Coordinates of C-alpha atoms in Angstrom, one line a residue:
X1 CA 3.0 -7.8 14.0
X2 CA 5.6 -6.2 12.0
X3 CA 6.5 -2.5 11.0
X4 CA 9.0 -3.4 8.4
X5 CA 11.7 -0.6 7.9
X6 CA 15.2 -1.0 6.2
X7 CA 17.7 2.0 5.6
X8 CA 18.2 3.5 2.1
X9 CA 21.6 3.8 1.2
X10 CA 22.8 2.4 -2.0
X11 CA 21.5 0.5 -5.0
X12 CA 19.9 -3.0 -4.4
X13 CA 22.9 -5.2 -4.7
X14 CA 21.1 -8.3 -5.2
X15 CA 21.1 -10.0 -8.8
X16 CA 17.2 -11.2 -8.4
X17 CA 14.3 -9.6 -7.6
X18 CA 13.2 -9.9 -4.6
X19 CA 9.8 -11.6 -3.8
X20 CA 8.6 -10.3 -0.7
X21 CA 9.5 -8.6 2.7
X22 CA 8.0 -11.2 5.2
X23 CA 7.9 -12.1 8.8
X24 CA 11.2 -13.6 8.3
X25 CA 13.2 -10.3 7.0
X26 CA 16.4 -9.7 8.9
X27 CA 17.8 -6.2 8.5
X28 CA 20.8 -5.0 10.4
X29 CA 21.7 -1.5 11.5
X30 CA 23.8 -1.1 8.4
X31 CA 20.9 -1.5 6.1
X32 CA 21.8 -5.1 5.0
X33 CA 18.8 -7.4 4.8
X34 CA 17.9 -11.0 4.2
X35 CA 14.7 -12.7 3.5
X36 CA 13.4 -16.0 2.2
X37 CA 11.8 -16.0 -1.4
X38 CA 10.8 -19.8 -1.0
X39 CA 12.0 -22.7 0.6
X40 CA 15.1 -23.4 -1.3
X41 CA 16.3 -19.7 -2.0
X42 CA 16.9 -16.7 -0.2
X43 CA 18.3 -13.5 -1.4
X44 CA 20.6 -10.7 0.5
X45 CA 21.7 -7.5 -0.2
X46 CA 21.3 -3.7 0.6
X47 CA 18.3 -1.5 0.2
X48 CA 19.1 1.4 -2.1
X49 CA 18.6 5.0 -3.1
X50 CA 16.7 4.0 -6.2
X51 CA 13.7 5.8 -4.8
X52 CA 15.2 9.1 -5.4
X53 CA 12.7 11.1 -3.7
X54 CA 11.1 9.2 -0.7
X55 CA 8.0 10.2 0.4
X56 CA 6.0 10.0 4.0
X57 CA 3.8 6.7 3.8
X58 CA 2.6 4.0 5.9
X59 CA 1.4 1.1 3.5
X60 CA -0.4 -1.6 5.6
X61 CA -1.0 -5.2 4.3
X62 CA -4.6 -5.5 5.3
X63 CA -7.4 -3.9 7.3
X64 CA -7.2 -6.8 9.9
X65 CA -5.0 -9.2 11.4
X66 CA -6.3 -12.7 12.1
X67 CA -9.2 -12.0 14.6
X68 CA -8.2 -8.3 15.8
X69 CA -11.1 -6.7 14.2
X70 CA -11.1 -4.0 11.4
X71 CA -8.2 -1.4 11.5
X72 CA -7.6 -2.6 15.3
X73 CA -4.1 -3.8 14.8
X74 CA -2.6 -1.0 13.1
X75 CA -4.6 2.0 14.7
X76 CA -1.6 2.9 16.9
X77 CA 0.8 2.5 13.8
X78 CA -1.4 5.1 12.0
X79 CA -1.5 7.5 15.1
X80 CA 2.4 7.1 15.7
X81 CA 2.6 8.1 11.9
X82 CA 0.6 10.9 11.8
X83 CA 1.4 12.5 14.9
X84 CA 0.4 16.0 15.3
X85 CA -1.2 15.8 11.8
X86 CA -3.7 13.3 13.1
X87 CA -5.4 16.4 14.9
X88 CA -6.0 18.0 11.6
X89 CA -8.6 17.0 8.6
X90 CA -7.4 13.6 7.2
X91 CA -8.7 13.1 3.7
X92 CA -10.3 9.8 3.2
X93 CA -10.5 8.1 -0.4
X94 CA -13.2 5.5 -0.2
X95 CA -13.5 4.6 -3.7
X96 CA -12.1 0.8 -3.2
X97 CA -15.4 0.2 -1.4
X98 CA -17.6 -1.6 -3.8
X99 CA -20.0 -3.2 -1.5
X100 CA -20.7 0.0 1.1
X101 CA -21.4 3.5 0.0
X102 CA -19.0 6.5 0.6
X103 CA -20.7 7.6 3.7
X104 CA -20.8 4.2 5.2
X105 CA -17.2 3.8 4.4
X106 CA -16.3 7.1 6.1
X107 CA -18.3 6.3 8.9
X108 CA -16.7 2.7 9.5
X109 CA -13.2 4.2 9.3
X110 CA -13.7 7.2 11.8
X111 CA -15.2 4.7 14.2
X112 CA -12.4 2.3 14.2
X113 CA -9.6 4.5 14.1
X114 CA -11.7 6.9 16.8
X115 CA -10.7 9.9 14.8
X116 CA -13.4 12.3 13.9
X117 CA -11.2 14.4 11.7
X118 CA -11.3 12.0 8.7
X119 CA -13.5 13.4 6.0
X120 CA -14.2 11.5 3.0
X121 CA -13.1 13.3 -0.5
X122 CA -16.8 12.9 -1.9
X123 CA -18.0 15.5 0.2
X124 CA -15.8 17.9 -1.8
X125 CA -17.1 19.4 -5.1
X126 CA -13.4 20.3 -5.8
X127 CA -11.7 17.3 -5.3
X128 CA -8.7 18.2 -6.9
X129 CA -8.2 21.5 -4.4
X130 CA -9.3 19.1 -1.5
X131 CA -6.3 16.8 -2.5
X132 CA -3.9 20.0 -2.9
X133 CA -4.9 21.2 0.5
X134 CA -4.5 18.1 2.4
X135 CA -1.9 17.4 5.3
X136 CA -2.9 13.6 5.3
X137 CA -4.5 11.3 2.7
X138 CA -5.7 8.0 3.7
X139 CA -6.9 5.5 1.0
X140 CA -9.0 2.7 2.2
X141 CA -9.0 -1.3 1.0
X142 CA -11.5 -2.8 -1.5
X143 CA -11.4 -3.5 -4.9
X144 CA -7.9 -2.1 -6.6
X145 CA -9.5 -2.0 -10.2
X146 CA -12.1 0.1 -9.0
X147 CA -10.2 2.5 -7.0
X148 CA -7.7 3.1 -9.7
X149 CA -10.5 3.5 -12.2
X150 CA -12.5 6.3 -10.4
X151 CA -9.0 7.9 -9.4
X152 CA -8.2 8.1 -13.1
X153 CA -11.5 9.1 -14.2
X154 CA -11.7 12.1 -11.4
X155 CA -8.4 13.1 -12.6
X156 CA -6.9 12.8 -9.2
X157 CA -3.7 10.6 -9.8
X158 CA -1.2 13.2 -10.5
X159 CA -2.6 15.8 -7.8
X160 CA -2.1 12.9 -4.8
X161 CA 1.3 12.2 -6.1
X162 CA 2.1 16.0 -6.1
X163 CA 0.5 16.2 -2.7
X164 CA 2.7 13.4 -1.4
X165 CA 5.8 15.1 -3.0
X166 CA 4.8 18.1 -1.5
X167 CA 4.8 16.7 2.4
X168 CA 1.3 15.5 2.8
X169 CA 1.4 12.0 4.6
X170 CA -0.1 9.0 2.7
X171 CA -1.6 5.9 4.3
X172 CA -3.4 3.0 2.9
X173 CA -4.2 -0.4 3.5
X174 CA -4.8 -3.2 0.9
X175 CA -5.7 -1.5 -2.3
X176 CA -4.7 1.6 -0.7
X177 CA -1.0 0.2 -0.1
X178 CA -1.1 -1.7 -3.3
X179 CA -1.8 1.6 -5.3
X180 CA 1.2 3.1 -3.5
X181 CA 3.5 1.0 -5.7
X182 CA 4.6 1.7 -9.1
X183 CA 1.6 -0.2 -10.7
X184 CA -1.4 -2.0 -9.5
X185 CA -0.1 -5.3 -11.4
X186 CA 0.4 -7.2 -8.4
X187 CA -3.0 -7.0 -6.9
X188 CA -4.9 -9.7 -5.6
X189 CA -8.4 -8.6 -6.9
X190 CA -10.7 -9.6 -9.6
X191 CA -10.7 -7.2 -12.5
X192 CA -14.4 -5.9 -12.2
X193 CA -13.8 -2.9 -14.3
X194 CA -10.9 -1.4 -16.6
X195 CA -8.9 1.6 -15.3
X196 CA -7.2 3.9 -17.7
X197 CA -3.8 2.4 -17.1
X198 CA -2.3 0.0 -14.7
X199 CA 0.1 2.5 -13.4
X200 CA -0.6 3.8 -10.1
X201 CA 0.7 6.4 -7.4
X202 CA 4.6 5.4 -7.5
X203 CA 5.0 6.7 -4.4
X204 CA 7.2 3.6 -3.4
X205 CA 8.7 2.7 -6.9
X206 CA 8.7 -1.0 -6.8
X207 CA 5.4 -3.4 -6.7
X208 CA 3.6 -4.2 -3.9
X209 CA 1.5 -7.4 -3.2
X210 CA -0.7 -7.2 0.0
X211 CA -2.4 -9.9 1.8
X212 CA 0.5 -12.2 1.0
X213 CA 0.3 -15.6 1.9
X214 CA 3.3 -18.3 1.7
X215 CA 2.5 -21.8 0.4
X216 CA -0.5 -23.3 -1.1
X217 CA -3.9 -24.1 0.8
X218 CA -4.3 -28.1 1.3
X219 CA -6.7 -29.3 -1.4
X220 CA -6.2 -26.0 -3.5
X221 CA -5.3 -26.8 -7.1
X222 CA -5.0 -23.3 -8.5
X223 CA -1.7 -21.5 -8.3
X224 CA 0.1 -20.2 -5.0
X225 CA 0.6 -16.8 -4.4
X226 CA 4.4 -17.2 -4.9
X227 CA 3.5 -18.8 -8.3
X228 CA 1.6 -15.9 -9.2
X229 CA 4.2 -13.4 -8.5
X230 CA 7.0 -15.5 -10.1
X231 CA 4.5 -15.3 -13.2
X232 CA 4.5 -11.4 -12.9
X233 CA 8.5 -11.5 -12.6
X234 CA 8.8 -13.8 -15.5
X235 CA 6.9 -11.4 -17.7
X236 CA 8.6 -8.3 -16.0
X237 CA 12.1 -9.4 -15.0
X238 CA 13.3 -6.2 -14.2
X239 CA 10.8 -5.4 -11.6
X240 CA 10.9 -6.0 -7.9
X241 CA 8.0 -6.7 -5.5
X242 CA 7.5 -6.5 -1.9
X243 CA 5.1 -9.0 -0.7
X244 CA 3.5 -7.8 2.7
X245 CA 2.1 -10.8 4.6
X246 CA -1.3 -9.6 6.9
X247 CA -0.1 -8.1 10.0
X248 CA 2.9 -6.0 8.5
X249 CA 3.4 -2.6 7.0
X250 CA 6.0 -0.7 5.1
X251 CA 7.1 2.6 6.7
X252 CA 8.3 5.3 4.2
X253 CA 10.2 8.1 5.9
X254 CA 12.6 10.3 4.1
X255 CA 15.7 8.5 3.0
X256 CA 14.3 5.3 4.8
X257 CA 11.8 2.6 3.9

């Protein structure tokens, strides 16, 4: 399991977009990094302060890792990230959970994180005030299109961005990690509904691809994940993608990510 961090000191020096932070990433004490993009090419550089205002966020690739069970591999990450805030109410956003009710999703997260302070936003009539008053916000995984669609429908995008900018802690997994990036355009999900915009929370001002898998499955004739991300970069050559394999998370704290 990997909790990935690198020091934010100056603008990224590499000339090519980064496709991914993976288990092979190497970061030294000076903030320099090197990582494999594919089997024949690597990129190195320095993570930079292009994120002018860094927020407090924990972006988890997936709700599970191998056969560890739901949220068990990252339970201690969440506990350490929240610190004393974990003893206060944690506002949960369940809208990505298409195949379960809001109540069912809320209870599942309470049970697996063993924290009874988690309360789903669907209980609040005034959802914008609930976000403004939140010390911690958790966003669950599921379908990213449905999640972003609902957040726009309820006018919650800007309140979440403002809450995090004002110090609220944000953690999310899968779809909840994806929407913390610049846009949702590097999700892996089926477009079951059309959100108002692909623009997302921009807590981390780069693209995020959760559940990253390197290579192609034997007998699979569709595109590999690297090929799909390459297509995105061909169409959007100025963008950068951070690809998070399952079992990894991106920790954002102050001037570090």
